[in-house]
Backbone as a printed PyTorch tensor [residue, N CA C, xyz], in Angstrom:
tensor([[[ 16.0930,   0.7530,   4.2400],
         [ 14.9750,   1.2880,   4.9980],
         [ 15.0270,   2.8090,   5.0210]],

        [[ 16.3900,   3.2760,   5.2540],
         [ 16.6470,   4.8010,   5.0210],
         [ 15.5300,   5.9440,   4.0090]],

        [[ 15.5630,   4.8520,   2.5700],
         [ 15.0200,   5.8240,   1.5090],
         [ 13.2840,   5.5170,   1.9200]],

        [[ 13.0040,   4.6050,   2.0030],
         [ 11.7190,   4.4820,   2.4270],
         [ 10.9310,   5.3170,   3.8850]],

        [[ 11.8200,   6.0280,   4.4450],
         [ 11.8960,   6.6990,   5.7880],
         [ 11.8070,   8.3720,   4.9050]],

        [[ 12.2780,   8.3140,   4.1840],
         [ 12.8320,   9.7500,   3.5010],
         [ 11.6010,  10.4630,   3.2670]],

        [[ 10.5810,   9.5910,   2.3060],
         [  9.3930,  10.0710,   1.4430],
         [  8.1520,   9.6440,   2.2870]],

        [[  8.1060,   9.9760,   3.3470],
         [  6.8620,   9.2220,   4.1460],
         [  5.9730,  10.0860,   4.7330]],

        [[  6.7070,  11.0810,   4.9620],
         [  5.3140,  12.0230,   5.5220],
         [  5.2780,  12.9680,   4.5460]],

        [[  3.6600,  13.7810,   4.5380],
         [  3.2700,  14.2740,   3.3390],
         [  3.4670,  15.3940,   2.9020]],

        [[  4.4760,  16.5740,   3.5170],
         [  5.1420,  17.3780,   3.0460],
         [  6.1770,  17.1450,   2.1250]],

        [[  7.0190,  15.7390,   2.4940],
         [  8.2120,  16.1410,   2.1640],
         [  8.0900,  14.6830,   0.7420]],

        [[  7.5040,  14.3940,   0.1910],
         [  7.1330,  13.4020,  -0.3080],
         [  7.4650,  13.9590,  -1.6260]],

        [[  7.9860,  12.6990,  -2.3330],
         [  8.1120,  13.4930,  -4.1330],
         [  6.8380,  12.9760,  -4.9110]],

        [[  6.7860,  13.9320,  -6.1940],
         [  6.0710,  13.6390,  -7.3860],
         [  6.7000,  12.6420,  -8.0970]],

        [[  7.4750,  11.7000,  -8.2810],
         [  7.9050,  10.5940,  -8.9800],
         [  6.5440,   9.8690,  -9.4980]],

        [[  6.1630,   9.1860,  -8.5220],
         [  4.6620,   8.6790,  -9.1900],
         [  4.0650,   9.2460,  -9.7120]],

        [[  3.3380,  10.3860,  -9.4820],
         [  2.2780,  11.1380,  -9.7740],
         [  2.6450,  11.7990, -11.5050]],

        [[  4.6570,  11.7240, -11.5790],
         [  4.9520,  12.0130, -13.0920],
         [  4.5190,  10.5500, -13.8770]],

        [[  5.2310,   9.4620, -13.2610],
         [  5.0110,   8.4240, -14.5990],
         [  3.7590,   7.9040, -14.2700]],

        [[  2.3240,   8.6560, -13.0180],
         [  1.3080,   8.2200, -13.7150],
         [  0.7410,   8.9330, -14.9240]],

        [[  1.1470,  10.0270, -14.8330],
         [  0.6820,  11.2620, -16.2450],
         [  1.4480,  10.6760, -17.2870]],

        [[  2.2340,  10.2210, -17.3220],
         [  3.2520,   9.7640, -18.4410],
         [  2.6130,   8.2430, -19.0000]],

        [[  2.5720,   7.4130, -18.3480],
         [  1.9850,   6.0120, -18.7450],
         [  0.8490,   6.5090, -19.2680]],

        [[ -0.3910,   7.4340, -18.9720],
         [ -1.6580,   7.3750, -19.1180],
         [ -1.4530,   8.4120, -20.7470]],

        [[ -0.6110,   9.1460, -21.0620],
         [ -0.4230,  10.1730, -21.9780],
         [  0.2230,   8.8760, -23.4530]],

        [[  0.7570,   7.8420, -23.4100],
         [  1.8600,   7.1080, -24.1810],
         [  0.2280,   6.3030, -25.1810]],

        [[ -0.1640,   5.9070, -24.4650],
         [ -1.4840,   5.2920, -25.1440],
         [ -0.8320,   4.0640, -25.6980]],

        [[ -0.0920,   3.3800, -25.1120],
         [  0.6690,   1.9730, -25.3340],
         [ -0.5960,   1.2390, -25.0000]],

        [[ -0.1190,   0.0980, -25.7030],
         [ -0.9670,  -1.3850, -25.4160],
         [ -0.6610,  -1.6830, -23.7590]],

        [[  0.3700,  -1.2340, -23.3010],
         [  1.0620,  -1.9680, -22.2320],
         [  0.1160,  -0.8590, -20.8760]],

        [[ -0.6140,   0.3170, -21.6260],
         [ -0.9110,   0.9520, -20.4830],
         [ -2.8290,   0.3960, -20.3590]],

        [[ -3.1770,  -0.9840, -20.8510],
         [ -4.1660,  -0.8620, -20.5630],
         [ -4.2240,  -2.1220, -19.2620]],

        [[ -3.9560,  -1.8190, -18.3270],
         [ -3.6310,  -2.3970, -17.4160],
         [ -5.4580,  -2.1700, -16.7680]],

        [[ -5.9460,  -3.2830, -16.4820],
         [ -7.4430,  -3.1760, -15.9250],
         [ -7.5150,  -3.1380, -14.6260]],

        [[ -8.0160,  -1.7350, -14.3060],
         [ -8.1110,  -0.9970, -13.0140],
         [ -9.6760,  -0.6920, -13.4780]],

        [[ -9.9890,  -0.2810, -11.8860],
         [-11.5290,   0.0630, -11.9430],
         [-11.4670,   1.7950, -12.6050]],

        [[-12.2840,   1.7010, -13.0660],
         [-12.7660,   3.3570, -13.4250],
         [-12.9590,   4.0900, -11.7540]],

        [[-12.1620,   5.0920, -11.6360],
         [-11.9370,   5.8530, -10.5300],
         [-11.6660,   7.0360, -10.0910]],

        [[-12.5610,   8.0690,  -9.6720],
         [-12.6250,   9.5140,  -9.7200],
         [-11.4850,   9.9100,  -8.2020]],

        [[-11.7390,   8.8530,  -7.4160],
         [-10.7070,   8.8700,  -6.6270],
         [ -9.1240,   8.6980,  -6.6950]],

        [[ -8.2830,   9.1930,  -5.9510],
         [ -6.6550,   8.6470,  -6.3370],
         [ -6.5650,   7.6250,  -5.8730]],

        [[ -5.6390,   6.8250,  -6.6530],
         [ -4.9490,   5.5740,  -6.0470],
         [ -4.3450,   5.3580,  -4.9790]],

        [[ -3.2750,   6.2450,  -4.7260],
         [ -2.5980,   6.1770,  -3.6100],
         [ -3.1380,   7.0270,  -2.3810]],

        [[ -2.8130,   6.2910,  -0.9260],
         [ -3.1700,   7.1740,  -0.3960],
         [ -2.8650,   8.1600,  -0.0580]],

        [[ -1.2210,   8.6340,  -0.4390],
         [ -0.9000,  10.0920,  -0.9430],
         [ -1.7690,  10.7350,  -1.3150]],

        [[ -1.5270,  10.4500,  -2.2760],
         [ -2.6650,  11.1360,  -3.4420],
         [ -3.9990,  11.5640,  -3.0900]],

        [[ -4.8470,  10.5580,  -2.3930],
         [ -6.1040,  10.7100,  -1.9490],
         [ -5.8210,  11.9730,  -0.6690]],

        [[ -5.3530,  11.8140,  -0.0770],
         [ -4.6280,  12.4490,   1.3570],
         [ -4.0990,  14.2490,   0.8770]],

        [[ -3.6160,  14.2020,  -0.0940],
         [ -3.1510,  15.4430,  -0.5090],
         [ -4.4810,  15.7220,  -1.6000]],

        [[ -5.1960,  15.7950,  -2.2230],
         [ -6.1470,  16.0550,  -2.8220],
         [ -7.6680,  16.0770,  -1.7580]],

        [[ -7.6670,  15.9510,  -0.2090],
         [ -8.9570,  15.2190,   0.7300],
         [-10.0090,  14.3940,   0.1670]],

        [[ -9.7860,  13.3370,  -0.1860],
         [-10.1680,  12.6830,  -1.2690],
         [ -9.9520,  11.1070,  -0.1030]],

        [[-10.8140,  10.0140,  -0.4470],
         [-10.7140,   9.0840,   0.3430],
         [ -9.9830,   7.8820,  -1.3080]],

        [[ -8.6420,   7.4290,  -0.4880],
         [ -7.9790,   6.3910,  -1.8710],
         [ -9.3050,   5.1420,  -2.6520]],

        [[ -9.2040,   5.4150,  -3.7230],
         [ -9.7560,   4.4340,  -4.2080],
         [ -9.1470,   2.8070,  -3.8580]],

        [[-10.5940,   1.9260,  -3.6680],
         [-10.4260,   0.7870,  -3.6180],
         [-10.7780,   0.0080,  -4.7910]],

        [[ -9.2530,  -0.2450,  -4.9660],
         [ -8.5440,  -1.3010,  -6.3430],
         [ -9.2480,  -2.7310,  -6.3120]],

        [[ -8.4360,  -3.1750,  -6.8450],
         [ -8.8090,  -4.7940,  -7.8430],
         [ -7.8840,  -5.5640,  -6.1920]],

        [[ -7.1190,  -4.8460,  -5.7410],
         [ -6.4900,  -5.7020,  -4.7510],
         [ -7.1910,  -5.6120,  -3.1440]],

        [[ -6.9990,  -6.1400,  -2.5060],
         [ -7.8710,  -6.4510,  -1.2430],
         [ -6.4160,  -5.7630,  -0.2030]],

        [[ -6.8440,  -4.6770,   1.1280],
         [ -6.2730,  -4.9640,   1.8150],
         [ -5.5810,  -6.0230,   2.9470]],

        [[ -4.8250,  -6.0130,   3.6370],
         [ -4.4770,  -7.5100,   4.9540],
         [ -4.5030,  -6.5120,   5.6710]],

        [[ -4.3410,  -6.8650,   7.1300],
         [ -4.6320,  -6.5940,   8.5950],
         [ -3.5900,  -7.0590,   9.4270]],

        [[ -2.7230,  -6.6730,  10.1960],
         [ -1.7220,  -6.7750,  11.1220],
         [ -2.7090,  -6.5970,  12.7950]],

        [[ -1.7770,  -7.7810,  13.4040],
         [ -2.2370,  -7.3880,  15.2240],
         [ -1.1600,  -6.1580,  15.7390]],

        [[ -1.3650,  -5.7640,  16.8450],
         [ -0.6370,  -4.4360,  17.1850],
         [  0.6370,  -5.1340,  17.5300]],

        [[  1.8240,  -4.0370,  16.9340],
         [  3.0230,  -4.1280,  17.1990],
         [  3.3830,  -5.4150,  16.3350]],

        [[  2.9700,  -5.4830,  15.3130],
         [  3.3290,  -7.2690,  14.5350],
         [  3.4100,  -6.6930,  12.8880]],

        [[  4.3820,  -7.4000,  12.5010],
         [  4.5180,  -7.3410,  11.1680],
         [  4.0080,  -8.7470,  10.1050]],

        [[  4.2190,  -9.9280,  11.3500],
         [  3.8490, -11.2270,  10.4280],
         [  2.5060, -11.4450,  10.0700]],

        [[  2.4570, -12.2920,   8.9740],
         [  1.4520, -12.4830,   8.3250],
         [  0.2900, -13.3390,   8.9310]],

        [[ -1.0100, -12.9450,   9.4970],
         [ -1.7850, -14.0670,   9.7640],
         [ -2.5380, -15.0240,   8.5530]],

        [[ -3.1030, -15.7050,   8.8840],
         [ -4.0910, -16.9780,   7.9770],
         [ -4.6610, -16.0620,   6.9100]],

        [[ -5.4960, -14.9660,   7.6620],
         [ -6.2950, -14.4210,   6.2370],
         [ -5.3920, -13.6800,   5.6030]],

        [[ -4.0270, -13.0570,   6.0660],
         [ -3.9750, -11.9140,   4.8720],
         [ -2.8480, -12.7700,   4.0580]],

        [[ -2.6290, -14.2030,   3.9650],
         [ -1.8480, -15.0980,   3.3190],
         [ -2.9090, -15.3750,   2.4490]],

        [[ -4.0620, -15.7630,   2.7000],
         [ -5.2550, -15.9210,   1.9270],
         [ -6.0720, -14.5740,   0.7600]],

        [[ -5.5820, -13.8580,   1.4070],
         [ -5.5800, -12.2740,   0.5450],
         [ -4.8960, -11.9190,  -0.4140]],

        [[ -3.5470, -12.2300,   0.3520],
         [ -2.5100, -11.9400,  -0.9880],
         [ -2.4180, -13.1410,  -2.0340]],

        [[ -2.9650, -14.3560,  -2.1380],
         [ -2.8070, -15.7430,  -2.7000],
         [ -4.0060, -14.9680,  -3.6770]],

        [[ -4.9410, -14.5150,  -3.5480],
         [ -5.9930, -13.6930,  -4.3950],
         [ -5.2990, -12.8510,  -5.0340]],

        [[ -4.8880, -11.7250,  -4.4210],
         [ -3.6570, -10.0940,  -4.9300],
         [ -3.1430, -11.1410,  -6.0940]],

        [[ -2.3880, -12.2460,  -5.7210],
         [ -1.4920, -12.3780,  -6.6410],
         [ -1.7950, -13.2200,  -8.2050]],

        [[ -3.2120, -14.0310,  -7.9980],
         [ -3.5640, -14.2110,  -8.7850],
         [ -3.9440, -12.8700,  -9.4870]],

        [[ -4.2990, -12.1010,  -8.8000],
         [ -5.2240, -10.4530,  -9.8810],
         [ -4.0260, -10.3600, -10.7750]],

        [[ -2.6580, -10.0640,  -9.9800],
         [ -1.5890,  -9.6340, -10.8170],
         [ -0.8110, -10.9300, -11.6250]],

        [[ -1.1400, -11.9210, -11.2000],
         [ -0.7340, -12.8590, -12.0590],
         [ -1.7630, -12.8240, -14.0550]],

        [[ -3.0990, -12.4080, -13.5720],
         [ -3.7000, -12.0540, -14.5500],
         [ -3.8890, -11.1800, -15.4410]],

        [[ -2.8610, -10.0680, -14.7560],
         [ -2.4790,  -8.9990, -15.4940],
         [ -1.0870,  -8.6710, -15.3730]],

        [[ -0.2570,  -9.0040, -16.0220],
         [  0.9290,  -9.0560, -16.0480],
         [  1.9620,  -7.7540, -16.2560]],

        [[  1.1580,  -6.5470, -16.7550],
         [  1.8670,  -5.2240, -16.7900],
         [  1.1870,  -4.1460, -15.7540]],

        [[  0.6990,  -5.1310, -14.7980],
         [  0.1390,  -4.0470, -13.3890],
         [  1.4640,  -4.6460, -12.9650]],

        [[  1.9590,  -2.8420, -11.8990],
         [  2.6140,  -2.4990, -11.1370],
         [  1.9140,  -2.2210,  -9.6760]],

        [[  2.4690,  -2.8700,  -8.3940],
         [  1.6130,  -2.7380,  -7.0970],
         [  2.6860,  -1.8400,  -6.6790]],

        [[  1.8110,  -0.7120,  -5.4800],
         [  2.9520,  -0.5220,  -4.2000],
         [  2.2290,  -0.9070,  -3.4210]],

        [[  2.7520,  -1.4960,  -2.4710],
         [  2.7380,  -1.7360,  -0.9330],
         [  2.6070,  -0.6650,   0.3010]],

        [[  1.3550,  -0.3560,   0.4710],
         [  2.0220,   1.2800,   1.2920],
         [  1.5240,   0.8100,   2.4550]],

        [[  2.8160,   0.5120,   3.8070],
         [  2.4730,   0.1640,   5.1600],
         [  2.0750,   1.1750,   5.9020]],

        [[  0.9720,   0.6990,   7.0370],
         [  0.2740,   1.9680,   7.6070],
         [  0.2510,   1.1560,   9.3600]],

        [[ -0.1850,   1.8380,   9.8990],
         [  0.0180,   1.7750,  11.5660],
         [ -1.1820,   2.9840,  12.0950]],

        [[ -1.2200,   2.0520,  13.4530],
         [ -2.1360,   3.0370,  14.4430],
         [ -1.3650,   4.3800,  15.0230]],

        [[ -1.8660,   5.1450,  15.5780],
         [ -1.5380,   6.3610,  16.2810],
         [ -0.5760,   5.6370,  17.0820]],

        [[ -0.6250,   4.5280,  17.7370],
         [  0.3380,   4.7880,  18.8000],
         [  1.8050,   4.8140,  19.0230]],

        [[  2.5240,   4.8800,  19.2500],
         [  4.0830,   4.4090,  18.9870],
         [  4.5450,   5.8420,  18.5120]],

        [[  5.7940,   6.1680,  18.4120],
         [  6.8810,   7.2450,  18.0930],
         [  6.1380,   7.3520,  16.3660]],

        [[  6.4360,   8.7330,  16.1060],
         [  6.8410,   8.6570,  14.3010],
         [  7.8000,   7.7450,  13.5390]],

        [[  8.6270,   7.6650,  14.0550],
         [ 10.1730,   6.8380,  13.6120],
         [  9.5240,   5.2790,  13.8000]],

        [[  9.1780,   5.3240,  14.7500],
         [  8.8780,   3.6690,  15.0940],
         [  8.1950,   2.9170,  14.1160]],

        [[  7.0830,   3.4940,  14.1400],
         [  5.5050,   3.5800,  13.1810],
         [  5.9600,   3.4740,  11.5150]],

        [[  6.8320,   4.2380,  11.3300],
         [  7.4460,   4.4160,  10.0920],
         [  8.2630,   2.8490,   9.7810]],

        [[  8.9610,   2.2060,  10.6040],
         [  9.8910,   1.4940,  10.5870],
         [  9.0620,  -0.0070,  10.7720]],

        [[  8.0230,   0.3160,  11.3040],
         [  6.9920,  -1.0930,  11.3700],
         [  6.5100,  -0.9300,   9.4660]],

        [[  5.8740,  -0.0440,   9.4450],
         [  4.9700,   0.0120,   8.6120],
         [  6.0980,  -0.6460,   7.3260]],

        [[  7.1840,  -0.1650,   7.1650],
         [  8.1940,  -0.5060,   6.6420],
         [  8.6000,  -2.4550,   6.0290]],

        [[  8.1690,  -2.9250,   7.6150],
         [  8.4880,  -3.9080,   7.7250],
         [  6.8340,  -5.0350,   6.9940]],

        [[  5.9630,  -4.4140,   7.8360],
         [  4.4690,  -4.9090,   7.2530],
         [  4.7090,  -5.0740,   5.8670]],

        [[  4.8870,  -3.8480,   5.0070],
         [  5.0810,  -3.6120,   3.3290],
         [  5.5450,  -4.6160,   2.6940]],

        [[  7.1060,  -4.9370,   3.4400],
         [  7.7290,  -6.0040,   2.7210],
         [  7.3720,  -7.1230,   3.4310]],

        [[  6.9910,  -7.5200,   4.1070],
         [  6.6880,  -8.8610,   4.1800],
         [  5.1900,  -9.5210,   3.2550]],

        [[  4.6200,  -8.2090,   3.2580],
         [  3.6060,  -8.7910,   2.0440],
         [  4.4910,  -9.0700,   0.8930]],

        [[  5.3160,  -8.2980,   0.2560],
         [  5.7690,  -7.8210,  -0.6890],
         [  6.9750,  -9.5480,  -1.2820]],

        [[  7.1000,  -9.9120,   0.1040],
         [  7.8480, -10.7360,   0.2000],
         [  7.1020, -12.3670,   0.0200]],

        [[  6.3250, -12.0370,   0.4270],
         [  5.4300, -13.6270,   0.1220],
         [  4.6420, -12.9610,  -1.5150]],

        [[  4.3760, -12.2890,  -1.8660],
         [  3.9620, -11.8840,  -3.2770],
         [  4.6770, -12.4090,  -4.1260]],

        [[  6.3160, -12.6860,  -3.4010],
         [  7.6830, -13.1510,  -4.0440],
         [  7.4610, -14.4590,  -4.7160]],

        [[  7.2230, -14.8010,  -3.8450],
         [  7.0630, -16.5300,  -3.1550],
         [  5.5310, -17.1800,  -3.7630]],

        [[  4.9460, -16.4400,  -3.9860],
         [  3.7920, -16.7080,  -4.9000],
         [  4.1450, -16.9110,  -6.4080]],

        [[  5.3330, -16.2810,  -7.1960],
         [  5.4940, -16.0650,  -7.7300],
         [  5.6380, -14.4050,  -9.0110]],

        [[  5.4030, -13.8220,  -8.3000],
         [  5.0040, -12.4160,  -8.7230],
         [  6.4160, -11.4170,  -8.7010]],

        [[  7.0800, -11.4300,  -9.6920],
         [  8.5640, -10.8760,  -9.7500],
         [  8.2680,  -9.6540,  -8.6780]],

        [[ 10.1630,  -9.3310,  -8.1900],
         [ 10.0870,  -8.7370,  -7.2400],
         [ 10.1900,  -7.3010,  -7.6440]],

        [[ 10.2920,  -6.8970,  -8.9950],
         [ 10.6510,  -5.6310,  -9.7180],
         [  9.1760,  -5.0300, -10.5450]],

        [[  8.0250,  -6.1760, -10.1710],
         [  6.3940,  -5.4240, -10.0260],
         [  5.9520,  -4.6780,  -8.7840]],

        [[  6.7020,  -4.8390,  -7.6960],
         [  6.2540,  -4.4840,  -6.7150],
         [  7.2340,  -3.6590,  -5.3030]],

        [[  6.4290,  -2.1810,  -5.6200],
         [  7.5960,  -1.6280,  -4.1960],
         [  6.7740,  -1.0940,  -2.9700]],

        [[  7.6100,  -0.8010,  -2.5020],
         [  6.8370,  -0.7750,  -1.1930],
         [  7.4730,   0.5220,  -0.3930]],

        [[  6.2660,   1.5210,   0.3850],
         [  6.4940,   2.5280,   1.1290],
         [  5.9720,   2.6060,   2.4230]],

        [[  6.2660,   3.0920,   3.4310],
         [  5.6150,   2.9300,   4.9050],
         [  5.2460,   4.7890,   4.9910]],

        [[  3.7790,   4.5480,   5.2960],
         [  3.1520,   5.6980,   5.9030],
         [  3.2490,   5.7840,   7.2680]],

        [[  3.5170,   4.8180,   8.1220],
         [  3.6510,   4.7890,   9.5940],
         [  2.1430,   5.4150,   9.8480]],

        [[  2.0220,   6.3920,  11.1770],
         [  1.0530,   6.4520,  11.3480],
         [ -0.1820,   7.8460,  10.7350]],

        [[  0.5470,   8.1090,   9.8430],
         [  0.2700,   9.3460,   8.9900],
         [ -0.7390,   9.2470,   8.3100]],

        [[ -1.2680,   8.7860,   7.8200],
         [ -2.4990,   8.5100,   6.5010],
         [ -3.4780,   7.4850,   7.3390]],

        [[ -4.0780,   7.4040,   8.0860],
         [ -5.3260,   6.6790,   9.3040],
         [ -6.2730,   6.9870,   8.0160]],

        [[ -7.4650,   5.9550,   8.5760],
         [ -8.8570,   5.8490,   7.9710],
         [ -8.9760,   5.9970,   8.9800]],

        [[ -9.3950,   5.6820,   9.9570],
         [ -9.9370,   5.7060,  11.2750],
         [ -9.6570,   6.5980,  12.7860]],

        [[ -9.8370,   7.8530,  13.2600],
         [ -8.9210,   8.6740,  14.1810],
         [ -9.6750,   8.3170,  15.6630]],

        [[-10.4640,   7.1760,  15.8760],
         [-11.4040,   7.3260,  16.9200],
         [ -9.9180,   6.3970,  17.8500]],

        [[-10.4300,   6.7620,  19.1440],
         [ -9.4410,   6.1470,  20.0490],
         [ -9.8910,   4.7710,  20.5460]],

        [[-10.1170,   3.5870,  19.6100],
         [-10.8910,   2.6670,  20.0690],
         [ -9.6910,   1.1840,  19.6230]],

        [[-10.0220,   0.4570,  19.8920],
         [ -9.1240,  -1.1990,  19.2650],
         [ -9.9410,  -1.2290,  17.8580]],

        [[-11.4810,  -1.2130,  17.8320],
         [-11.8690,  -1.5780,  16.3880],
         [-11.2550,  -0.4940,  15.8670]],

        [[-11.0950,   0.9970,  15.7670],
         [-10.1110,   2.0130,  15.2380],
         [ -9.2930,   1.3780,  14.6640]],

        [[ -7.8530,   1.0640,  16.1450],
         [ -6.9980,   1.1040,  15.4010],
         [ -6.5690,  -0.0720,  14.5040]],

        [[ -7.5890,  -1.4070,  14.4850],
         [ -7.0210,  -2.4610,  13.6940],
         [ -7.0940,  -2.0440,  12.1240]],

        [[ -8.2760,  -1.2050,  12.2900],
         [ -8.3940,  -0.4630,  10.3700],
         [ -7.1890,   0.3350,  10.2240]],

        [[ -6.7590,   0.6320,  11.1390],
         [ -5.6670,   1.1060,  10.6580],
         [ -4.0010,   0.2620,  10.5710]],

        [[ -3.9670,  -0.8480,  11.1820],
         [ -2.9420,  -1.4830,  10.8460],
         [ -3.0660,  -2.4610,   9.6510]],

        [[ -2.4520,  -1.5920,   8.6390],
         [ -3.1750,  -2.5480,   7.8880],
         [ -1.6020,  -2.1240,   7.1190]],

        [[ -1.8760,  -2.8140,   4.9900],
         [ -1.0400,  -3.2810,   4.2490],
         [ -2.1310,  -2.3590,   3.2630]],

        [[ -1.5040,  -1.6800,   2.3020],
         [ -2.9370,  -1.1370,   1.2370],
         [ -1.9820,  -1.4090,   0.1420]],

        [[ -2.6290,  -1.8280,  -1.2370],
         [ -1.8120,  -1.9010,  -2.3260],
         [ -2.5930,  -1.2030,  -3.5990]],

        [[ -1.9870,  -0.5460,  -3.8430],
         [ -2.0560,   0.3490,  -5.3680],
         [ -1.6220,  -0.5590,  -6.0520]],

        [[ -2.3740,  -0.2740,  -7.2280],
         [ -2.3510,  -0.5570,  -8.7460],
         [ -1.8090,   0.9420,  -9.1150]],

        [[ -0.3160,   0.7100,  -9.9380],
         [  0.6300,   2.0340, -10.1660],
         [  0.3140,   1.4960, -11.7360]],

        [[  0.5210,   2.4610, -12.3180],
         [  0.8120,   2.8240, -13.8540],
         [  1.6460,   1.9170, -14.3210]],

        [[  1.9880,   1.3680, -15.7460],
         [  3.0130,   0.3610, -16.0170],
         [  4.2760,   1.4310, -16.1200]],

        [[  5.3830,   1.0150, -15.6900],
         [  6.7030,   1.4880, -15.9290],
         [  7.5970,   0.8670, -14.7470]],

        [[  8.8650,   1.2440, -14.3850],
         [  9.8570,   0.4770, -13.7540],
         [  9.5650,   0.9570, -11.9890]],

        [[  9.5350,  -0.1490, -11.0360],
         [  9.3120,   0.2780, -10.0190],
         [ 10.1890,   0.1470,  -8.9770]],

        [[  9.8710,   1.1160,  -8.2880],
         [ 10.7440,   1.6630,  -7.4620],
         [ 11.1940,   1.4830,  -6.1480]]])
């Protein structure tokens, strides 16, 4: 959980991705035609977040967490059973998992949920069948919001699970 704590807020965050997405997209391999939507937006919400740019929405569907909960309800088991067919259909897409949280709670806390949200998708993705070395996972805690209004419909958009479609190469 440590290293996933390390790279989470958006100062201190590395370019790792952002190299082997320039790198996968530069190789012009068979393996990099991984079918993603055509997208002027970034993938991640790093990316979108450091560029003010709103993240593009992928081939994968977000899930939804209740407050203070990491387990999975009915629909977002029903979400990811979809996710995993997408990636079952494309077999050299790479996902991350990037867990997110409402305003409320500590930084540390928020970080350490969001943490937990990530992999438990990440973890039934398992269990679907979807090797565990397609898919990693990072917690934004409460740093990267769609939503800043002080309301319950707010903050449920914001507890959420978001998954990128990453570049093909080894994940992290």
């Amino acid at each position: 959980v440590g290293s996933l704590l390390a790279g989470c807020t958006p100062p201190a965050a590395t370019s790792k991705q952002d190299v082997s997405s320039s790198s996968a997209s530069q190789k012009g391999d068979k393996e990099s035609t991984v079918q993603t939507p055509q997208q002027s937006s970034p993938s991640s919400s790093l990316e979108a977040y450091r560029e003010g740019k709103e993240a593009a929405s992928g081939p994968l569907k977000e899930i939804y967490f209740d407050y203070d909960k990491s387990d999975l309800k009915a629909d977002a088991r029903e979400t990811l059973k979809a996710n995993a067919a997408w990636l079952k259909a494309n077999p050299s897409a790479r996902v991350e998992i990037e867990g997110h949280c409402d305003e409320r709670g500590t930084n540390e806390y928020n970080l350490a949920l969001g943490a937990k949200r990530a992999q438990a998708a990440k973890d039934y993705l398992v269990t679907l069948g979807i090797p565990a070395q397609r898919v990693s996972t990072i917690s934004y805690g409460k740093e990267l919001q769609v939503c800043r209004e002080t309301t319950e419909t707010c903050w449920q958009k914001n507890r959420r699970d978001r998954f990128s479609v990453r570049p093909v190469g080894p994940a992290s």
